[in-house]
Tab-separated table of C-alpha atoms in Angstrom:
chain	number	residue	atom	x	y	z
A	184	UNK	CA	58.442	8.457	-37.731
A	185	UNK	CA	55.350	10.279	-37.593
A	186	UNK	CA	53.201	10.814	-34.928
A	187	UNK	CA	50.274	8.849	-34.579
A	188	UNK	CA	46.713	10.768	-34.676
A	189	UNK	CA	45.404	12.141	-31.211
A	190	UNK	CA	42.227	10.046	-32.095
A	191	UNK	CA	44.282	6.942	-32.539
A	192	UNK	CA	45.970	7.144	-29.304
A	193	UNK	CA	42.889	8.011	-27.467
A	194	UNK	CA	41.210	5.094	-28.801
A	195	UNK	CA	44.420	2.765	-27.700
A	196	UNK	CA	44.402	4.241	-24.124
A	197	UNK	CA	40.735	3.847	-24.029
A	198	UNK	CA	41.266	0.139	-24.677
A	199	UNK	CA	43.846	-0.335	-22.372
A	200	UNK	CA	42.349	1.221	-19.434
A	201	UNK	CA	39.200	-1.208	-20.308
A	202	UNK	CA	41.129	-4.072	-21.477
A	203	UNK	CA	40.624	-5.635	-17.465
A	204	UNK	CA	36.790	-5.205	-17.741
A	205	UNK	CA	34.556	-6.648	-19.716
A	206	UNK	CA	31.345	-4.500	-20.883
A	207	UNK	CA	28.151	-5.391	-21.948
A	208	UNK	CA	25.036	-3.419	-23.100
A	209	UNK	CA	22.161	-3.520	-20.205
A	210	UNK	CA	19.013	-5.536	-21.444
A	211	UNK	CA	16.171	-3.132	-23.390
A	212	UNK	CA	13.592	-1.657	-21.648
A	213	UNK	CA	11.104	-3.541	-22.775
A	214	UNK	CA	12.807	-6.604	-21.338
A	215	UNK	CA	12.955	-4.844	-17.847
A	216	UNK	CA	8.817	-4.620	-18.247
A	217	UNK	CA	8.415	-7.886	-19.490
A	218	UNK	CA	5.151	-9.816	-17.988
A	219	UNK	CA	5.893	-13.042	-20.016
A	220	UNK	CA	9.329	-15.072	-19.491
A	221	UNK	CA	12.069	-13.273	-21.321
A	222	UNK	CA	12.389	-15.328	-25.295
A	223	UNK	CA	15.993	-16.491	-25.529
A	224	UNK	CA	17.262	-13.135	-26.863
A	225	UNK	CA	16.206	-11.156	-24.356
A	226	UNK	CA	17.755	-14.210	-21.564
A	227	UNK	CA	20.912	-13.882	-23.175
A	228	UNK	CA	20.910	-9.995	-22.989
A	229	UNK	CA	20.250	-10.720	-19.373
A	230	UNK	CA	22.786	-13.113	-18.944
A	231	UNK	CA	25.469	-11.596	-20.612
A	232	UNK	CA	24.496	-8.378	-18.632
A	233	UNK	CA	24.821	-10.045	-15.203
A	234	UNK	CA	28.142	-12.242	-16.377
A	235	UNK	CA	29.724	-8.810	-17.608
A	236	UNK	CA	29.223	-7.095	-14.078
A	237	UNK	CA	29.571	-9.994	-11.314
A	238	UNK	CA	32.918	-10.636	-13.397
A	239	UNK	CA	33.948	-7.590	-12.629
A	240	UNK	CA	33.157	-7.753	-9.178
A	241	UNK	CA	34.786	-11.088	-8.522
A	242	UNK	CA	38.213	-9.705	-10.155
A	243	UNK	CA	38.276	-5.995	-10.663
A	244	UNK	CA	40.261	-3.331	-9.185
A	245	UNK	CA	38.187	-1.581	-5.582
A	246	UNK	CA	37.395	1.089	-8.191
A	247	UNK	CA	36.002	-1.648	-11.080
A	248	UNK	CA	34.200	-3.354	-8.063
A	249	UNK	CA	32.428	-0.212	-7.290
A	250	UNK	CA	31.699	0.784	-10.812
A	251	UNK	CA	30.289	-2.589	-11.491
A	252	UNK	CA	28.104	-2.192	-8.575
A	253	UNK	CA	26.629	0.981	-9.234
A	254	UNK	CA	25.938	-0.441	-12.904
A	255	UNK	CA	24.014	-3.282	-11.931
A	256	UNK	CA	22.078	-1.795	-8.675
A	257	UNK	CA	21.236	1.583	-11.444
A	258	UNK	CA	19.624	-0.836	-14.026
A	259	UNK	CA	17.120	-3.219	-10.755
A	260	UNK	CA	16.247	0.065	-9.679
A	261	UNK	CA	13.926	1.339	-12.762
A	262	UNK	CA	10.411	1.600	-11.594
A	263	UNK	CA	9.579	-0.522	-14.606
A	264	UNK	CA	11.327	-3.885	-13.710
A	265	UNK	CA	8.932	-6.182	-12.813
A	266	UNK	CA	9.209	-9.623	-10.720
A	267	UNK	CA	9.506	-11.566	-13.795
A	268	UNK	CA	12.611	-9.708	-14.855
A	269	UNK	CA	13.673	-9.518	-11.440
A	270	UNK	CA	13.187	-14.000	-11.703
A	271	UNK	CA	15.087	-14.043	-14.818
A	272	UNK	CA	18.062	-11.685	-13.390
A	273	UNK	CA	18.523	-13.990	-10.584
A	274	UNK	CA	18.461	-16.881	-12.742
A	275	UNK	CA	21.685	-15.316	-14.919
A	276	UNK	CA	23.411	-13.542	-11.733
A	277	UNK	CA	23.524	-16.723	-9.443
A	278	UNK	CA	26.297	-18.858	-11.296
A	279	UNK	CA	28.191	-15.441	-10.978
A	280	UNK	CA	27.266	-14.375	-7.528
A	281	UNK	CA	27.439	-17.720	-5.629
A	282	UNK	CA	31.482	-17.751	-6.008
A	283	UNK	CA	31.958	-14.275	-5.052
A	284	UNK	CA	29.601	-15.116	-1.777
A	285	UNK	CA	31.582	-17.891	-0.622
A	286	UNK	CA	35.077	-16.349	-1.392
A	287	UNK	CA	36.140	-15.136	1.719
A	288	UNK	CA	36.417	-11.635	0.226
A	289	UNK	CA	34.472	-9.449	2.489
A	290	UNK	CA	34.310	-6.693	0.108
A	291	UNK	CA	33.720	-8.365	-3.349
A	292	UNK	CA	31.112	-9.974	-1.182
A	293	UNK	CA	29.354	-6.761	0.396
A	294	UNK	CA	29.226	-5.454	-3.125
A	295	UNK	CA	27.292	-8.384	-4.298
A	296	UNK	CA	24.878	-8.352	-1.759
A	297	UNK	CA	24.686	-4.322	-2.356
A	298	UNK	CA	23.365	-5.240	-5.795
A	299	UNK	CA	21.240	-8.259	-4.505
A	300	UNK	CA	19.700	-5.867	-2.284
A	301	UNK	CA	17.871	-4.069	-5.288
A	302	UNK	CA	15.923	-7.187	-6.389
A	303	UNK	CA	12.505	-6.723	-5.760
A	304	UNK	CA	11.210	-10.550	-5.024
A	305	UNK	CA	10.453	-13.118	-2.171
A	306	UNK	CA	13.652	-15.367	-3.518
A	307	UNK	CA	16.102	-12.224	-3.529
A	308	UNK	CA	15.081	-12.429	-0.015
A	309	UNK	CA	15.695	-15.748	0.323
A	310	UNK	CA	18.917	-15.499	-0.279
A	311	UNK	CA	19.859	-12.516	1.636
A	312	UNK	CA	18.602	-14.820	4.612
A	313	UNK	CA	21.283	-17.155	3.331
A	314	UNK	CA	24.168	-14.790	4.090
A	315	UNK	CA	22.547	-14.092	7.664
A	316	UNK	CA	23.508	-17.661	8.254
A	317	UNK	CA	26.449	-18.079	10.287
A	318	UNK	CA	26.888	-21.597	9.219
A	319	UNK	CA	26.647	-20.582	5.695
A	320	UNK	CA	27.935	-17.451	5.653
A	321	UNK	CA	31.825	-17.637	7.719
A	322	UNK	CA	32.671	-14.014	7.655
A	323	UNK	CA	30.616	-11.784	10.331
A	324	UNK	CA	30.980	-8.228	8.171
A	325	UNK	CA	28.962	-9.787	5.595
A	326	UNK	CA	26.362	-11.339	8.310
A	327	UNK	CA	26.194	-7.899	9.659
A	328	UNK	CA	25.740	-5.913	5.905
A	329	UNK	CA	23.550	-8.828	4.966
A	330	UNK	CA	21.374	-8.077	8.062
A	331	UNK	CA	20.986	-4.629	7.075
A	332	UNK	CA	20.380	-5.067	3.684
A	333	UNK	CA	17.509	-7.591	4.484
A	334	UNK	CA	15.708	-5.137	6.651
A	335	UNK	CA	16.071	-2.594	3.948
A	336	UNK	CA	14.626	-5.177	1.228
A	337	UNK	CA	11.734	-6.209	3.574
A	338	UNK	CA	10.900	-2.307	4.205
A	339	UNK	CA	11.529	-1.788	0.628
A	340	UNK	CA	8.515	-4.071	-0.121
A	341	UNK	CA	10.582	-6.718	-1.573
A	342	UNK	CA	8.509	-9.463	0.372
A	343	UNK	CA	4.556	-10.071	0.025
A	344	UNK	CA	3.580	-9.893	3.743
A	345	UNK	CA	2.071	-13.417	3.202
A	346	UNK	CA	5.338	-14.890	3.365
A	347	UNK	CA	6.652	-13.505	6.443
A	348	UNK	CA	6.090	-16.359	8.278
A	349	UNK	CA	8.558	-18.202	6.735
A	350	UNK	CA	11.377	-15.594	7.012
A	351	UNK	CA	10.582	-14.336	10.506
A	352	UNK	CA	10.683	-17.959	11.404
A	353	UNK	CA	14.403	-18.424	9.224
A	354	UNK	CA	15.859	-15.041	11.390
A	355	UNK	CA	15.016	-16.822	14.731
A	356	UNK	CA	17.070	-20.303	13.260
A	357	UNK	CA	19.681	-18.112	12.346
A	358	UNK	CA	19.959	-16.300	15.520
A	359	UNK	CA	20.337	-19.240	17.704
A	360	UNK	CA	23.779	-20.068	15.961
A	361	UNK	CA	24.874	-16.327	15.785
A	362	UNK	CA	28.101	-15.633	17.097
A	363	UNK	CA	28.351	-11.851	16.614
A	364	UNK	CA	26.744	-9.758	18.450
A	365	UNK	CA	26.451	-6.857	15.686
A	366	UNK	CA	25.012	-9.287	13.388
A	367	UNK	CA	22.167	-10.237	15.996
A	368	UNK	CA	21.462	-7.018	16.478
A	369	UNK	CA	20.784	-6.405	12.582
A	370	UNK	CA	18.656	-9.422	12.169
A	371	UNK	CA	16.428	-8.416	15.260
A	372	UNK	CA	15.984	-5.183	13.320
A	373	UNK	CA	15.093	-7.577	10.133
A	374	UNK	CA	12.407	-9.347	12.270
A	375	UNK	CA	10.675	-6.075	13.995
A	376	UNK	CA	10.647	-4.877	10.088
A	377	UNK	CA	8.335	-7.774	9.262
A	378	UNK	CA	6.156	-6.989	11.922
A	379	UNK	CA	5.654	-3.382	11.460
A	380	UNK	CA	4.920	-4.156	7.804
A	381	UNK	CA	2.749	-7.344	8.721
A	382	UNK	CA	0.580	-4.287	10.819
A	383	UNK	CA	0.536	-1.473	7.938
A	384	UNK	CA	-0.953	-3.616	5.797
A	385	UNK	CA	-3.579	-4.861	8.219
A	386	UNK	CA	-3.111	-8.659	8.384
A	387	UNK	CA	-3.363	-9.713	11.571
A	388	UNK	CA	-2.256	-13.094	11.056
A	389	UNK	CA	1.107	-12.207	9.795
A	390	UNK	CA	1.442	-9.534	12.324
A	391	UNK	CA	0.903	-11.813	15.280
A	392	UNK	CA	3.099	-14.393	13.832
A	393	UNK	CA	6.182	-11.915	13.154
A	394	UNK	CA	5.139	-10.977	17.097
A	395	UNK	CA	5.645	-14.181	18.460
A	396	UNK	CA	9.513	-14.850	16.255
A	397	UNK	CA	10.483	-11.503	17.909
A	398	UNK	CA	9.669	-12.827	21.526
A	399	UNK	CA	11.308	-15.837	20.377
A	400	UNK	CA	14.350	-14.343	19.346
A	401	UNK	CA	14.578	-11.427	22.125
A	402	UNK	CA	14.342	-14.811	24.294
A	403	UNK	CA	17.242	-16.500	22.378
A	404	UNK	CA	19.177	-13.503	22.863
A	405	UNK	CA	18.841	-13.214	26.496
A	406	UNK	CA	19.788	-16.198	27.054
A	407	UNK	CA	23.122	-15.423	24.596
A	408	UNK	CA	23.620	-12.648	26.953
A	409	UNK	CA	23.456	-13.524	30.147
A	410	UNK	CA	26.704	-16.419	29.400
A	411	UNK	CA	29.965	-14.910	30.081
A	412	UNK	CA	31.961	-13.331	27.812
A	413	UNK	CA	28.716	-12.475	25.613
A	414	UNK	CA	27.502	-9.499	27.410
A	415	UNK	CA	28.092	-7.490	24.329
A	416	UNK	CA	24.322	-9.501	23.387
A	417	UNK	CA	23.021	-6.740	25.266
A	418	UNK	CA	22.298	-4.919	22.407
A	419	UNK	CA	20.793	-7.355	20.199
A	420	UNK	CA	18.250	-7.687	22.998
A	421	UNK	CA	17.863	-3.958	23.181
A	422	UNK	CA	17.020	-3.841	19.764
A	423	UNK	CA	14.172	-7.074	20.193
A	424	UNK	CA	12.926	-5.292	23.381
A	425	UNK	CA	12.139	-2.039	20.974
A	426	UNK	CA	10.732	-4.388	18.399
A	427	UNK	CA	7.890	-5.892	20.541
A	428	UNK	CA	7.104	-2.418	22.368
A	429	UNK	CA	6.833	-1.029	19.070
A	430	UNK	CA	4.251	-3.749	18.162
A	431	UNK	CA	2.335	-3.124	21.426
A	432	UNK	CA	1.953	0.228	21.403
A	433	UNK	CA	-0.605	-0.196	18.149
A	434	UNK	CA	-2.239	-2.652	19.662
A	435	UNK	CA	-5.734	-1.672	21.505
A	436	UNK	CA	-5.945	-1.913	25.222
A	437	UNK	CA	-7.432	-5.401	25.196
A	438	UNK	CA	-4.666	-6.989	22.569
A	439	UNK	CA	-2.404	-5.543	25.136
A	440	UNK	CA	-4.473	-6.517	28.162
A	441	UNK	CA	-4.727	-10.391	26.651
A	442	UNK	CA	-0.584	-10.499	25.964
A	443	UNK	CA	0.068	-10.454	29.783
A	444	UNK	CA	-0.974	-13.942	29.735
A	445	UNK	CA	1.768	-14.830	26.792
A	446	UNK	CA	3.670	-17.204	28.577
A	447	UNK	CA	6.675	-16.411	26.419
A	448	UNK	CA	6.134	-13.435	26.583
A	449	UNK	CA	6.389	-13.322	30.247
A	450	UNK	CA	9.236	-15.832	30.421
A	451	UNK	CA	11.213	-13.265	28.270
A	452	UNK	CA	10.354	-10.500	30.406
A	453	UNK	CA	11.481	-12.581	33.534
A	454	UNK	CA	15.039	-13.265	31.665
A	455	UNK	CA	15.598	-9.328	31.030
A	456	UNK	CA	15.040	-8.829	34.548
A	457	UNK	CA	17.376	-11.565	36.138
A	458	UNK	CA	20.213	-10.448	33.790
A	459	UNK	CA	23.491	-8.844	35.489
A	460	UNK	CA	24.546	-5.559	34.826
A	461	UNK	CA	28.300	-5.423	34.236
A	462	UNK	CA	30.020	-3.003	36.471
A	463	UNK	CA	32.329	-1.148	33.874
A	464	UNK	CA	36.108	-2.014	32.393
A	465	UNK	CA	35.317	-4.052	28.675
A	466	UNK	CA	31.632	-4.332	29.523
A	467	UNK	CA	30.863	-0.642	30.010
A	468	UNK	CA	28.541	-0.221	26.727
A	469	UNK	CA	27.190	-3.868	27.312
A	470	UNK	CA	26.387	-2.710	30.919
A	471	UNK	CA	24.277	0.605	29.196
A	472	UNK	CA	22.815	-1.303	26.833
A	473	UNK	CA	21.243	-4.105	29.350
A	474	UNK	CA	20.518	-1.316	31.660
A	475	UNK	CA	18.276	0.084	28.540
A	476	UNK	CA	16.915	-3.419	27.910
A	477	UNK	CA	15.517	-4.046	31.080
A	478	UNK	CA	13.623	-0.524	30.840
A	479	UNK	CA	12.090	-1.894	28.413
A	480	UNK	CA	10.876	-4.789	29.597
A	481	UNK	CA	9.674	-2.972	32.756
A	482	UNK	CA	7.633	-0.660	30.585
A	483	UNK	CA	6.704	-3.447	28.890
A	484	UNK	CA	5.700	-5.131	31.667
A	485	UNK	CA	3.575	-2.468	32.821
A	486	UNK	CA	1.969	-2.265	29.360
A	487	UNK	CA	0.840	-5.758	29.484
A	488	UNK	CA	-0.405	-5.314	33.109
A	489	UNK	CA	1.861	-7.753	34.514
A	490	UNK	CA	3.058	-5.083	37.081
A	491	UNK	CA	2.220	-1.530	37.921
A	492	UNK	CA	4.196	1.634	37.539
A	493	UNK	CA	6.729	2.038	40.125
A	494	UNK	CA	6.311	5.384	41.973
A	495	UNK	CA	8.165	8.167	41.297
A	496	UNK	CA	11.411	8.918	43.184
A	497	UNK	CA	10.446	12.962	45.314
């Protein structure tokens, strides 16, 4: 019997190795530029696209998972995708993605969101918020990556400052049924994100607003903290405590002057201070990370003039 052709059995090895995942070709260039809705062609392109890669997500090997991933985050990064193809990619990816979200598979699930994390548009964000959700989302590693990844999208521009409102006010609701403290901790860093880019682009409104979730949530927090067991909250609060310092320290002397009579504000600052320290044992990083939280507050405090620098030990 004679051999068969190198060719020949590089082609058969090629299709074997592949045989598990199914390719398609990404949609044209001029479909990722599109300012009209995408014609049917170009849809289908889109949705065959999508299809190809969340299926290989959903049941590929780590490596196919990963692969698939970089495919799909490569082609939303082009600087010339625009918010219509950005719509339309949601529209094909979601009867794919959804599934793969509420598996239970913490990594098939972390490599969606890795992907969803490269849409560029206020309903991308939307549902990134979704997977913050601890009544939506069961497992906490993808609360946690989600929280990241939302911070990353909002800094990343993803969001039109005028609709911060909204998702500021959709971190606090999600923060008063966290259960992990990691994952609190990431969304607090989500919310101080809105308010720094509420203040770079100069609208107050939004600014303010994103202000007032982050006392809201720092508040939420504390009182997380301060039950038994949940210590480990110490961190989250940290994190909110940073936020609304950061915000202050922009502000001119009368904005900072005026917050001392927040009532919130000062409620919040009361609940840092009446927190216990934990001694040590389990606790010992909760116990640094209050003790850095209510140094905060105190300088915080002092910043808002509702107490005066204490004086310095000789």
């Amino acid at each position: 019997m004679r051999p068969l052709p190198i060719l020949v059995l590089t082609a058969g090895l090629c299709f074997l190795l592949g045989a598990g995942a199914e390719k398609a070709a990404p949609p044209a260039a001029s479909v990722l530029a599109t300012a009209t809705e995408p014609d049917a062609a170009a849809m289908k392109s889109i949705e065959a696209f999508a299809a190809a890669g969340f299926g290989q997500i959903a049941s590929g090997s780590p490596e196919e998972v990963k692969e698939a991933r970089k495919t799909l985050a490569a082609l939303l990064r082009k600087p010339e995708c625009t918010l219509v193809f950005y719509n339309a990619f949601l529209k094909a990816a979601k009867p794919s993605m959804d599934p793969i979200l509420s598996s239970g598979d913490g990594f098939r699930a972390t490599n969606a969101l890795m992907v969803l994390r490269q849409v560029k548009s206020p309903e991308a964000v939307t549902l990134m918020l979704e997977q913050c959700n601890a009544g939506k989302q069961k497992l906490v590693s993808v609360r946690i990556a989600g929280g990241s990844m939302l911070a990353a999208m909002i800094n990343g521009k993803a969001l039109p400052v005028t609709e911060s409102d909204r998702v500021a006010r959709s971190i606090r609701e999600n923060l008063e049924s966290e259960t992990s403290a990691l994952a609190a901790a990431r969304s607090m860093e989500a919310l101080a994100a809105l308010a720094t880019a509420a203040e770079n682009a100069k609208m107050a409104a939004q600014a303010r607003g994103a202000l007032n979730e982050l006392i809201a949530s720092a508040t939420v927090v504390a009182n997380r903290t301060s039950q038994a067991g949940s210590e480990d909250f110490a961190g989250a609060l940290f994190r909110g405590l940073i936020g609304i310092r950061d915000q202050c320290v922009k502000m001119p002397q009368a904005e900072q002057s005026a917050l001392g009579g927040n009532e919130p504000l000062k409620e919040l600052l009361g609940k840092v201070n009446a927190l216990q320290v934990p001694a040590s044992g389990r606790t010992a990083d909760a116990a640094r990370e209050l003790a850095a939280a209510r140094a905060v507050a105190d300088a915080l405090s002092q910043m808002v003039g509702l107490s005066k620098p204490k004086p310095a030990k000789k």
